[in-house]
Coordinates of C-alpha atoms in Angstrom, one line a residue:
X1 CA 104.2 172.6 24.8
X2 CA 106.5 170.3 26.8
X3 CA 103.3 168.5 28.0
X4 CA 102.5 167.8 24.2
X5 CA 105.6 167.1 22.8
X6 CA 106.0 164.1 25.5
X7 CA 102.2 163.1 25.0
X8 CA 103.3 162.9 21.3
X9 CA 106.8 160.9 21.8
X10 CA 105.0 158.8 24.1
X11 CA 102.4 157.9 21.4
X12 CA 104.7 157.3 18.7
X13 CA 106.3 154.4 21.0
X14 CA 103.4 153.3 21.5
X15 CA 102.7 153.0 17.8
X16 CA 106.5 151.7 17.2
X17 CA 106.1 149.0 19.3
X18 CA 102.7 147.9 17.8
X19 CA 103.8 148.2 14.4
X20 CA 106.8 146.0 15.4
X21 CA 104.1 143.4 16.7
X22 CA 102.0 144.1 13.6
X23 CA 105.4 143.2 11.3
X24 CA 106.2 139.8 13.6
X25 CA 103.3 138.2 13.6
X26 CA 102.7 138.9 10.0
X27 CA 106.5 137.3 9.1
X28 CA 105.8 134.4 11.1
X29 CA 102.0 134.0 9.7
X30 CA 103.9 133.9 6.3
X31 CA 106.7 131.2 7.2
X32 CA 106.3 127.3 6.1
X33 CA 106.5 125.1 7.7
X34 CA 105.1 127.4 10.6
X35 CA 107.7 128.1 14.0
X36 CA 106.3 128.2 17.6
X37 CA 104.7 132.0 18.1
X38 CA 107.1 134.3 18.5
X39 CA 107.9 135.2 22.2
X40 CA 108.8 138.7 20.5
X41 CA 105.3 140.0 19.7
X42 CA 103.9 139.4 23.4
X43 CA 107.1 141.1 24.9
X44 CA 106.4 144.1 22.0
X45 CA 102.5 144.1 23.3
X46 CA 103.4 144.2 26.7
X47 CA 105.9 147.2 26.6
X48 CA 103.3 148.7 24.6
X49 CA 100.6 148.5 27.4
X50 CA 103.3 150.0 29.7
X51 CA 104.0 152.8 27.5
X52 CA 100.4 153.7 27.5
X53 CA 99.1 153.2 30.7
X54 CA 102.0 153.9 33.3
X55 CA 103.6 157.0 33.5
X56 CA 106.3 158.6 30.6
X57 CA 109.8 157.0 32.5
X58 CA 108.0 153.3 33.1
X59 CA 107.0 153.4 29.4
X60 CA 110.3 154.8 27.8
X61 CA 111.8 152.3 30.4
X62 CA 109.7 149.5 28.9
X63 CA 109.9 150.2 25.0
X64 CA 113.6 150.6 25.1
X65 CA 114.3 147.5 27.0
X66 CA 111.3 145.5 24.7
X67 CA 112.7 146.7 21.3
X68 CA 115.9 145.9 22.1
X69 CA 115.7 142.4 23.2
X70 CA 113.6 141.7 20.2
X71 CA 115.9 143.3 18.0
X72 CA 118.9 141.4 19.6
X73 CA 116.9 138.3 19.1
X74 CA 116.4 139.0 15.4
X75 CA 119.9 140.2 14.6
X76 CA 120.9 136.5 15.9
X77 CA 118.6 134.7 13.8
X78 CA 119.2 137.2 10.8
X79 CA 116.0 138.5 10.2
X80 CA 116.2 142.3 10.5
X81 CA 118.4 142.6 8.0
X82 CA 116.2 140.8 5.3
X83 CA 114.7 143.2 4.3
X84 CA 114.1 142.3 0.4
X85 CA 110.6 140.3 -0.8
X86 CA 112.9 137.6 -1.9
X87 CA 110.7 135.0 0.7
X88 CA 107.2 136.5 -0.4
X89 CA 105.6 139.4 -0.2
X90 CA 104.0 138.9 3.9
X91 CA 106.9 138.0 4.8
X92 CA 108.9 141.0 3.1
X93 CA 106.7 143.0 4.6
X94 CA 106.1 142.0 7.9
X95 CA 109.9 142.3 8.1
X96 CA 109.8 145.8 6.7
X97 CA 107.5 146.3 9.6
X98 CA 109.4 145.2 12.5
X99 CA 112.1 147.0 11.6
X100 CA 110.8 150.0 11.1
X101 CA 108.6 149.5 14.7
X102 CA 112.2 148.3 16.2
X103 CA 113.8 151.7 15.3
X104 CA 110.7 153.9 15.8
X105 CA 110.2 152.4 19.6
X106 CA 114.0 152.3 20.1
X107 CA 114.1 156.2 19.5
X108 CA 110.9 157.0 21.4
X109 CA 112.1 155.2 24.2
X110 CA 115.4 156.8 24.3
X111 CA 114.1 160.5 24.2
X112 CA 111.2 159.9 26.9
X113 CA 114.2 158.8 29.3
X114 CA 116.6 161.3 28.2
X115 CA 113.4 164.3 28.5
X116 CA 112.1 162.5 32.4
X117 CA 113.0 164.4 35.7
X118 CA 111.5 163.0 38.4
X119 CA 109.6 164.9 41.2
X120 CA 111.6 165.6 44.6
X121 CA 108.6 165.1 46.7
X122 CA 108.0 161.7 45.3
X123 CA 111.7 160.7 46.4
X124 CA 111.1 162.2 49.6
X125 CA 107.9 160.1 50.1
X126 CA 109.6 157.2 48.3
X127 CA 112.6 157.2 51.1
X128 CA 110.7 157.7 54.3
X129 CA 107.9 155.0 53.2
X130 CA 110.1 152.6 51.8
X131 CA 109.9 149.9 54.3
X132 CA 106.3 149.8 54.6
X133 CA 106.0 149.5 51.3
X134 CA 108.3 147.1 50.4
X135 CA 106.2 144.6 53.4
X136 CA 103.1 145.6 50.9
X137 CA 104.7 144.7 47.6
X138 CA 105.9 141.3 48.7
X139 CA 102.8 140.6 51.0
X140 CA 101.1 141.7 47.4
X141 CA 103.5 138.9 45.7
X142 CA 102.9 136.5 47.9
X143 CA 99.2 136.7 48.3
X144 CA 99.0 136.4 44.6
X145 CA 100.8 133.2 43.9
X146 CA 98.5 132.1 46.3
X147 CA 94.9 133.2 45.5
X148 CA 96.3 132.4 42.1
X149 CA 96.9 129.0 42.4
X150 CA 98.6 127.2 45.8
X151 CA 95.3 127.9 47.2
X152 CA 93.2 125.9 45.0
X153 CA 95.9 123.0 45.7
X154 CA 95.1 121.2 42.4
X155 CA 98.7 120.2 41.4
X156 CA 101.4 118.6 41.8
X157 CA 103.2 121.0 44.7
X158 CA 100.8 120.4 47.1
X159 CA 101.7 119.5 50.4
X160 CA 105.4 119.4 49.2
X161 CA 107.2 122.2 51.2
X162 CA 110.4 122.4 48.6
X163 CA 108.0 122.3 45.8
X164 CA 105.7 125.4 47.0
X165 CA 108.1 127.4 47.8
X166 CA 109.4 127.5 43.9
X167 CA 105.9 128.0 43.2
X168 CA 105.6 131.0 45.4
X169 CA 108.4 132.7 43.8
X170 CA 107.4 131.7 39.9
X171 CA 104.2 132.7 40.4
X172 CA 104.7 135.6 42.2
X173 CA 106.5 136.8 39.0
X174 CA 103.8 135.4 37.0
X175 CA 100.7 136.3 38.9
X176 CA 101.8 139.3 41.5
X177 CA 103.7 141.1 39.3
X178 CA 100.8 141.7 36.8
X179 CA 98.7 142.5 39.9
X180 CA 101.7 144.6 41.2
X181 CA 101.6 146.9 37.8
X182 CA 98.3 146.7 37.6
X183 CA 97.6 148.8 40.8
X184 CA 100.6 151.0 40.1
X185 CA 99.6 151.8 36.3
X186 CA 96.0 153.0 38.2
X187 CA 97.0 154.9 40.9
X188 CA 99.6 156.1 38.8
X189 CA 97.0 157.9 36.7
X190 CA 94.6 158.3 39.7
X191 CA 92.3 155.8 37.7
X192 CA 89.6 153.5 40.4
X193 CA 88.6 150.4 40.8
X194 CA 86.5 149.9 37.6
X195 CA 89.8 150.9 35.6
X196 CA 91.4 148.0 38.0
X197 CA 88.8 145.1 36.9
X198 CA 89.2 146.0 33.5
X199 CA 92.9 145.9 33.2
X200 CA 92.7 142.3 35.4
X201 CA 90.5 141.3 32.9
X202 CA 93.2 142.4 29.9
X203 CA 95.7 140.7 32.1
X204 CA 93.7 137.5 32.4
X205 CA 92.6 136.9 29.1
X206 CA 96.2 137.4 28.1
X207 CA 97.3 134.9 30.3
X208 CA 95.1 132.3 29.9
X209 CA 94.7 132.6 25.7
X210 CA 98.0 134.0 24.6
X211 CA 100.7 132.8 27.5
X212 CA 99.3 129.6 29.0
X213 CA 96.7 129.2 25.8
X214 CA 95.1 127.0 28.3
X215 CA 91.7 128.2 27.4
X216 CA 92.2 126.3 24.0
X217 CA 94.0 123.5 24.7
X218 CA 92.3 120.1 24.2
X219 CA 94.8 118.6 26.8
X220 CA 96.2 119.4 29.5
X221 CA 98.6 118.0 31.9
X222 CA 97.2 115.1 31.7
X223 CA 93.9 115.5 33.7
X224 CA 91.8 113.0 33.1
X225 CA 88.6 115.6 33.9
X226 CA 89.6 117.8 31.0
X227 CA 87.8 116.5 28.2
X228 CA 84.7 115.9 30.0
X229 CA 84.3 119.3 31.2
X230 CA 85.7 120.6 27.9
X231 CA 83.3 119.4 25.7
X232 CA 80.0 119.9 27.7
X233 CA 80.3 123.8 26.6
X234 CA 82.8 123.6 23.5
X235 CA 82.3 126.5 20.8
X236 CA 83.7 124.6 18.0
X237 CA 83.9 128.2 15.8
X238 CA 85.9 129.3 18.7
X239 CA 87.6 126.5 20.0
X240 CA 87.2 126.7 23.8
X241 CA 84.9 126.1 26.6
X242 CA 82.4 128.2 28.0
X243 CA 82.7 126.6 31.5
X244 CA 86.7 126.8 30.7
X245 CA 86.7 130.8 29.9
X246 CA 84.3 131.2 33.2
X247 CA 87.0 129.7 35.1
X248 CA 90.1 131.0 34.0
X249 CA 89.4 134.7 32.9
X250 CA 87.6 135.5 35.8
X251 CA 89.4 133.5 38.0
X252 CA 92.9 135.2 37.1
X253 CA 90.7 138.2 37.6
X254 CA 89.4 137.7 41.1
X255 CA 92.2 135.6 42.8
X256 CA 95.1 136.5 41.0
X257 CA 94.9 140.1 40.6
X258 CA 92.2 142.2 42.3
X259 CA 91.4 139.9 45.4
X260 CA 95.1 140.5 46.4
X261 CA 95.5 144.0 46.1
X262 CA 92.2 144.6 48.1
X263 CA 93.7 143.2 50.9
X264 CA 97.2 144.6 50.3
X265 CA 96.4 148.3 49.8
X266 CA 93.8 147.9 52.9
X267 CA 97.1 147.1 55.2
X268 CA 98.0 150.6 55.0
X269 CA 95.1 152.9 54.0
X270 CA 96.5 156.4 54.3
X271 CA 98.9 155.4 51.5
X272 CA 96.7 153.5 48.8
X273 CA 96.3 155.8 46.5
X274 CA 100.1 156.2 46.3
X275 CA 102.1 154.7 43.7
X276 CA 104.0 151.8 45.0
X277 CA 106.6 151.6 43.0
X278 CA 109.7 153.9 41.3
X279 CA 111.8 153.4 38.1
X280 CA 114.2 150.3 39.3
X281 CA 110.9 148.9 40.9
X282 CA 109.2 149.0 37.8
X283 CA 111.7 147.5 35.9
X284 CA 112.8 144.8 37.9
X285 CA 108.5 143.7 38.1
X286 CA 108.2 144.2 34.7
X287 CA 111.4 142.1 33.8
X288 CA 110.0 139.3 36.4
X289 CA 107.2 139.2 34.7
X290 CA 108.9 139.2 31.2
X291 CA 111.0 136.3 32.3
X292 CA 107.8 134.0 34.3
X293 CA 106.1 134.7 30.9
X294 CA 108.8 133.6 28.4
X295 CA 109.5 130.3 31.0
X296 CA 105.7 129.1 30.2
X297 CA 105.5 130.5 26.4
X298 CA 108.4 128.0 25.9
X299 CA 106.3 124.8 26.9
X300 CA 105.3 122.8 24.5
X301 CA 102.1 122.9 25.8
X302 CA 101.3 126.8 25.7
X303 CA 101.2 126.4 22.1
X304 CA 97.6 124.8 21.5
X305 CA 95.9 128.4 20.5
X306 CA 95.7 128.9 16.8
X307 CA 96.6 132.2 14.5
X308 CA 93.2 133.5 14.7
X309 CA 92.4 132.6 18.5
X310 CA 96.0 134.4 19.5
X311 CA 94.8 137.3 17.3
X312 CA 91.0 137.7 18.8
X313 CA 92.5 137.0 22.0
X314 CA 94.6 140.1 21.3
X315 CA 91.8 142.1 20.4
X316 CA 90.0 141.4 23.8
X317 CA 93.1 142.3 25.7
X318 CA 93.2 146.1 23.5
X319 CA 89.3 146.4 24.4
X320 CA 89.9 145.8 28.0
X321 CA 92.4 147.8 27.7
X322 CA 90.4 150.6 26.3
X323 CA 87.6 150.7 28.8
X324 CA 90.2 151.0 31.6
X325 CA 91.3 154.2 29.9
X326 CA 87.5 155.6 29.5
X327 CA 86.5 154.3 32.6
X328 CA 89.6 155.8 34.6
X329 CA 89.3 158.8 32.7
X330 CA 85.1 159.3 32.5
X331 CA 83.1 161.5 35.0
X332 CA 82.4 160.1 37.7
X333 CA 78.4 159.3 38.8
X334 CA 77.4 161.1 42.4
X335 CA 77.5 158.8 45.2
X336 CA 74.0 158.2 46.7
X337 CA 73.2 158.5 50.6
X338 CA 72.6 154.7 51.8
X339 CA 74.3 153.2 54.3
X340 CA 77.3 150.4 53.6
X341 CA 76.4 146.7 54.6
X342 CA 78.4 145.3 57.4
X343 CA 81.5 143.8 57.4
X344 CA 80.4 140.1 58.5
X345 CA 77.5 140.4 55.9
X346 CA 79.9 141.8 53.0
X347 CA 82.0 138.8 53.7
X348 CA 79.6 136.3 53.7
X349 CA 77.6 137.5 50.4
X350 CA 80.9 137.2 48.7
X351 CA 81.6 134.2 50.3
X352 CA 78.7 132.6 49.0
X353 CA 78.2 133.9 45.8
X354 CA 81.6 132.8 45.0
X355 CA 81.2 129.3 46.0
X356 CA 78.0 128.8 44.2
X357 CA 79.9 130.5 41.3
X358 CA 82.8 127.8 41.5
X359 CA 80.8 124.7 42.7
X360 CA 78.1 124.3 39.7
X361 CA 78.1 121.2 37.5
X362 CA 80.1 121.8 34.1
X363 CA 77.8 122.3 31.7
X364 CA 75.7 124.5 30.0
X365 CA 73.4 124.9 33.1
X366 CA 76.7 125.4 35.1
X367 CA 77.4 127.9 33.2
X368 CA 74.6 129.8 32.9
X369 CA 74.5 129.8 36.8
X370 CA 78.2 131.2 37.2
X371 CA 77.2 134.1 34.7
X372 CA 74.6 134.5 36.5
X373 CA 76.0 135.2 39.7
X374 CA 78.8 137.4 38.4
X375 CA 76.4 139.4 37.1
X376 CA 74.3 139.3 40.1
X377 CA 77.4 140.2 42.1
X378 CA 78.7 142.7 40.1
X379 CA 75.4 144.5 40.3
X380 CA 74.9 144.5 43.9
X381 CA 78.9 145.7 44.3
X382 CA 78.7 148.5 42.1
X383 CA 75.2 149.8 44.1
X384 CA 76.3 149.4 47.8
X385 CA 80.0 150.6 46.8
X386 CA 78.2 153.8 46.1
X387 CA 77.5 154.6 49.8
X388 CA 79.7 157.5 51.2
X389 CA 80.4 154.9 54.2
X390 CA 81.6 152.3 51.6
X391 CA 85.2 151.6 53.1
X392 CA 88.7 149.8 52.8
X393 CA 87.4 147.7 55.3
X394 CA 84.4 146.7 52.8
X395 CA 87.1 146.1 50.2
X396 CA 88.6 144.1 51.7
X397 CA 85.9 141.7 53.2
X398 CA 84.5 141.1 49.3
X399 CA 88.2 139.8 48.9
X400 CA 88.2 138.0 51.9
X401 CA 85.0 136.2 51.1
X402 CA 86.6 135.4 47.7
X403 CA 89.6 133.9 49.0
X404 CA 88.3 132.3 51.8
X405 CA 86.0 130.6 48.9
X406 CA 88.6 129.8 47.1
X407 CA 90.1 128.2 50.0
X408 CA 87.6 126.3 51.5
X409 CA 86.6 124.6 48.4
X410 CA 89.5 123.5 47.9
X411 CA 89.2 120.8 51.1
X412 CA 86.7 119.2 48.8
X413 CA 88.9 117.8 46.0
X414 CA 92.1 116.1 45.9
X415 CA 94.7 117.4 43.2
X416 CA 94.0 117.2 39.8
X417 CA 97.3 116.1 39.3
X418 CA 99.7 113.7 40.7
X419 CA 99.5 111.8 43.9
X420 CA 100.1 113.0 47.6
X421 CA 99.3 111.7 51.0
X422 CA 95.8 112.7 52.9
X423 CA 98.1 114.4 55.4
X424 CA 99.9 116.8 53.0
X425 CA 97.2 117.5 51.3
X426 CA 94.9 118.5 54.4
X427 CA 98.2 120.2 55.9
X428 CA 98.6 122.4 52.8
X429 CA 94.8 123.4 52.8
X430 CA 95.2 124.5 56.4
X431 CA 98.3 126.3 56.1
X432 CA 97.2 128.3 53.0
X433 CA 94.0 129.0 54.4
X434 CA 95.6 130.5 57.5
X435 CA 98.1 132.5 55.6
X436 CA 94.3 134.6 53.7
X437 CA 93.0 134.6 57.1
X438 CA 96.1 136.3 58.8
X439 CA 96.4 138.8 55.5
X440 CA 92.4 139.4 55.5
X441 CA 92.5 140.1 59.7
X442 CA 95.9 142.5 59.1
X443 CA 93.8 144.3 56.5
X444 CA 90.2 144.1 58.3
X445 CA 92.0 145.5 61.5
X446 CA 94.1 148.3 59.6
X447 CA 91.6 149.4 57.2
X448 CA 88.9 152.1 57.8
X449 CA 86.8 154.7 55.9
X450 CA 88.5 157.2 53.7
X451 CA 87.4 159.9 51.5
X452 CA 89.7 160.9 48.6
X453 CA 90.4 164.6 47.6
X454 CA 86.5 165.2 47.0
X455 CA 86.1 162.9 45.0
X456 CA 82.4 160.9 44.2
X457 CA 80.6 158.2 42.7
X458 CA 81.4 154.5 42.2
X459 CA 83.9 153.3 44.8
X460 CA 84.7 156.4 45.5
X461 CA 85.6 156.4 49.3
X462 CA 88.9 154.8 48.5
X463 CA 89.3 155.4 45.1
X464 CA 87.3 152.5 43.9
X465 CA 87.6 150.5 46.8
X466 CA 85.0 147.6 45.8

């Protein structure tokens, strides 16, 4: 009964905190002239996800902390309290809505904390492991901020020492710490890899239509390439490029996210199916996060995606969402008796399939050959991930090969924009590069076959491995 009671508390936050959402974006739809989105609703989303997918102290952590800030936030502007249809109808009731959400998730929050013990064993194992994994979670960071962006050295920063090293620390809130809650919400819940990709892929879309809103911006930052490759692929019902979503969603997917914690879990095998982080860790990552998120949301230029791109954006993020819960959740298929590719081979497939993925012209033909090859690749890692000898090791060359990619590309184009010197910028190509190689060696070295609790089918050795 305990079980169900906190199942049931947890859902209702859950539902507080999307009926909060719900009520925001419906008061701010109603307002003329229209405001800038409201951070509020993204912050409400978030905490939401949390509450869902990590376990019941994250969440009740997470929809406290959300429902307050946004409730703070409205009680400064006055809002809350308006609770009359004296501005319209929407807008009457979208307020009735958030407050009601507000209160709901404020209460939820506060019992799940209040009913939470947590397990002696996993303090034990939390005190004796903590430096290891501290290394991990910041090599985890790090790695992100770079596969995310330093490594394709397109902007201004590169070859700029004082510059990158702000970078590495934004975007380690802005990239690792997804990626960082991401691997714990799945081990968490003993979800694999499948369950992994499909939360990067919520992640990403969320970052590059409802953060960023790159994907529908008609400028941006002034590159002078934009509109050119924009409009080769545009979907005017839509309002973004094909060749644009290609790059970005997946990209976030691969290089931000699931690249780096292939590599980082691979450093120490025997402990990656372990959660990585407690309570405090979880807070202070989601907070990072929160913060990163609300810096870019408040640029003038995350603010190109319209009402009904945020809110299909929205709906791709929840369906993501959902097919990481049925596919962490789902029977597993039995694994088949073939024998794993080699290192050096797995490496170099994904090497290549990555650059012919990111090196095609930007159009429709472009595109067609990217899809293409994602497909193809996805295809061929789901079938040899099946083999019983499939390994950390493998895992970690497919992310190698991606990085490296990434990496080596990246010699062939100067940044996108502003100026630096040839030196810096061949300097910062090196150094970046040698940073993946020296995390991909650590992690080739370390990692080796593992089989999980008895556990079969896809990317099943290590959990989902691929």
């Amino acid at each position: 009964m305990a079980g169900e009671r906190g199942e049931l508390v947890r859902t209702t936050l859950v539902a507080g905190l999307a009926l909060a959402a719900t009520g925001l974006a419906v008061a701010w739809s109603a307002t003329e002239p229209r405001p800038s989105f409201p951070v509020g609703v993204v912050i409400l989303l978030a905490a939401a996800a949390v509450a869902l997918f990590a376990g019941r102290l994250a969440g009740g952590l997470a929809g406290l902390a959300a429902s307050g800030l946004v409730c703070l936030k409205l009680l400064g502007s006055g809002e809350i309290g308006q609770l009359s249809f004296t501005d319209g109808a929407a807008t009457g009731t979208g307020r009735w809505l958030q407050t009601v959400g507000l209160l709901t998730a404020a209460v939820s929050g506060a019992a799940i904390l209040a009913g939470c013990r947590s397990a002696e064993k996993d303090k034990e194992r939390t005190r004796s492991d903590r430096p290891a994994r501290v290394a991990q979670i910041a090599g985890l960071l790090v790695l992100s901020a770079i596969g995310a962006e330093l490594l394709a050295a397109y902007d201004d920063s590169t070859g700029r020492p004082a510059e990158l090293l702000f970078s590495v620390v934004f975007f380690a809130g802005l990239y690792g710490a997804p990626a960082l809650l991401i691997r714990e919400t799945a081990r968490r819940n003993e979800w694999g890899w499948p369950a992994i990709i499909a939360l990067a892929f919520a992640w990403g879309i969320a970052q590059a239509a409802v953060i960023d809103q790159s994907l529908f911006s008609l400028e941006y930052r002034d590159i002078e390439s934009w509109n050119e490759s924009l409009q080769l692929t545009f979907i005017e019902p839509l309002g973004f490029s094909v060749v644009n979503a290609l790059n970005f969603i997946p990209g976030h997917v691969i290089f931000s996210f699931c690249a780096p914690i292939a590599i980082a879990e691979a450093w120490r095998p025997r402990t990656a199916h372990n959660p990585w982080l407690g309570l405090p860790g979880t807070a202070v990552t989601a907070g990072a996060y929160s913060l990163t998120a609300v810096l870019v949301l408040r640029d003038p230029e995350s603010h190109s995606a319209s009402l009904g791109q945020l809110m299909g954006s929205l709906i791709g993020v929840a369906l993501c969402a959902g097919v990481a819960v049925w596919s962490g959740r789902r029977h597993r298929s039995r694994q088949r008796e073939q024998r794993a590719p080699g290192l050096p081979l797995t490496m170099t497939v994904s090497f290549i399939l990555l650059t012919a993925a990111v090196t095609g012209p930007q159009n429709w033909l472009g595109a067609a050959i990217t899809t293409t090859v994602f497909a193809v690749g996805t295809a061929a890692l789901v079938h040899v991930s099946r083999s019983p000898h499939w390994s950390f090791s493998h895992a970690a060359a497919v992310a190698t090969g991606a990085l490296l990619s990434r990496g080596v590309v990246a010699f062939l184009y100067y940044p996108l924009v502003g100026e630096t010197s040839a030196a810096r910028k061949y300097s910062h190509n090196v150094v970046m590069l040698a940073i993946v190689i020296v995390a991909a060696w650590l992690a080739l070295v370390r990692a080796g076959p593992v089989i999980t609790k008895g556990k079969t089918g896809r990317f099943a050795n290590d959990e989902g491995s691929a």
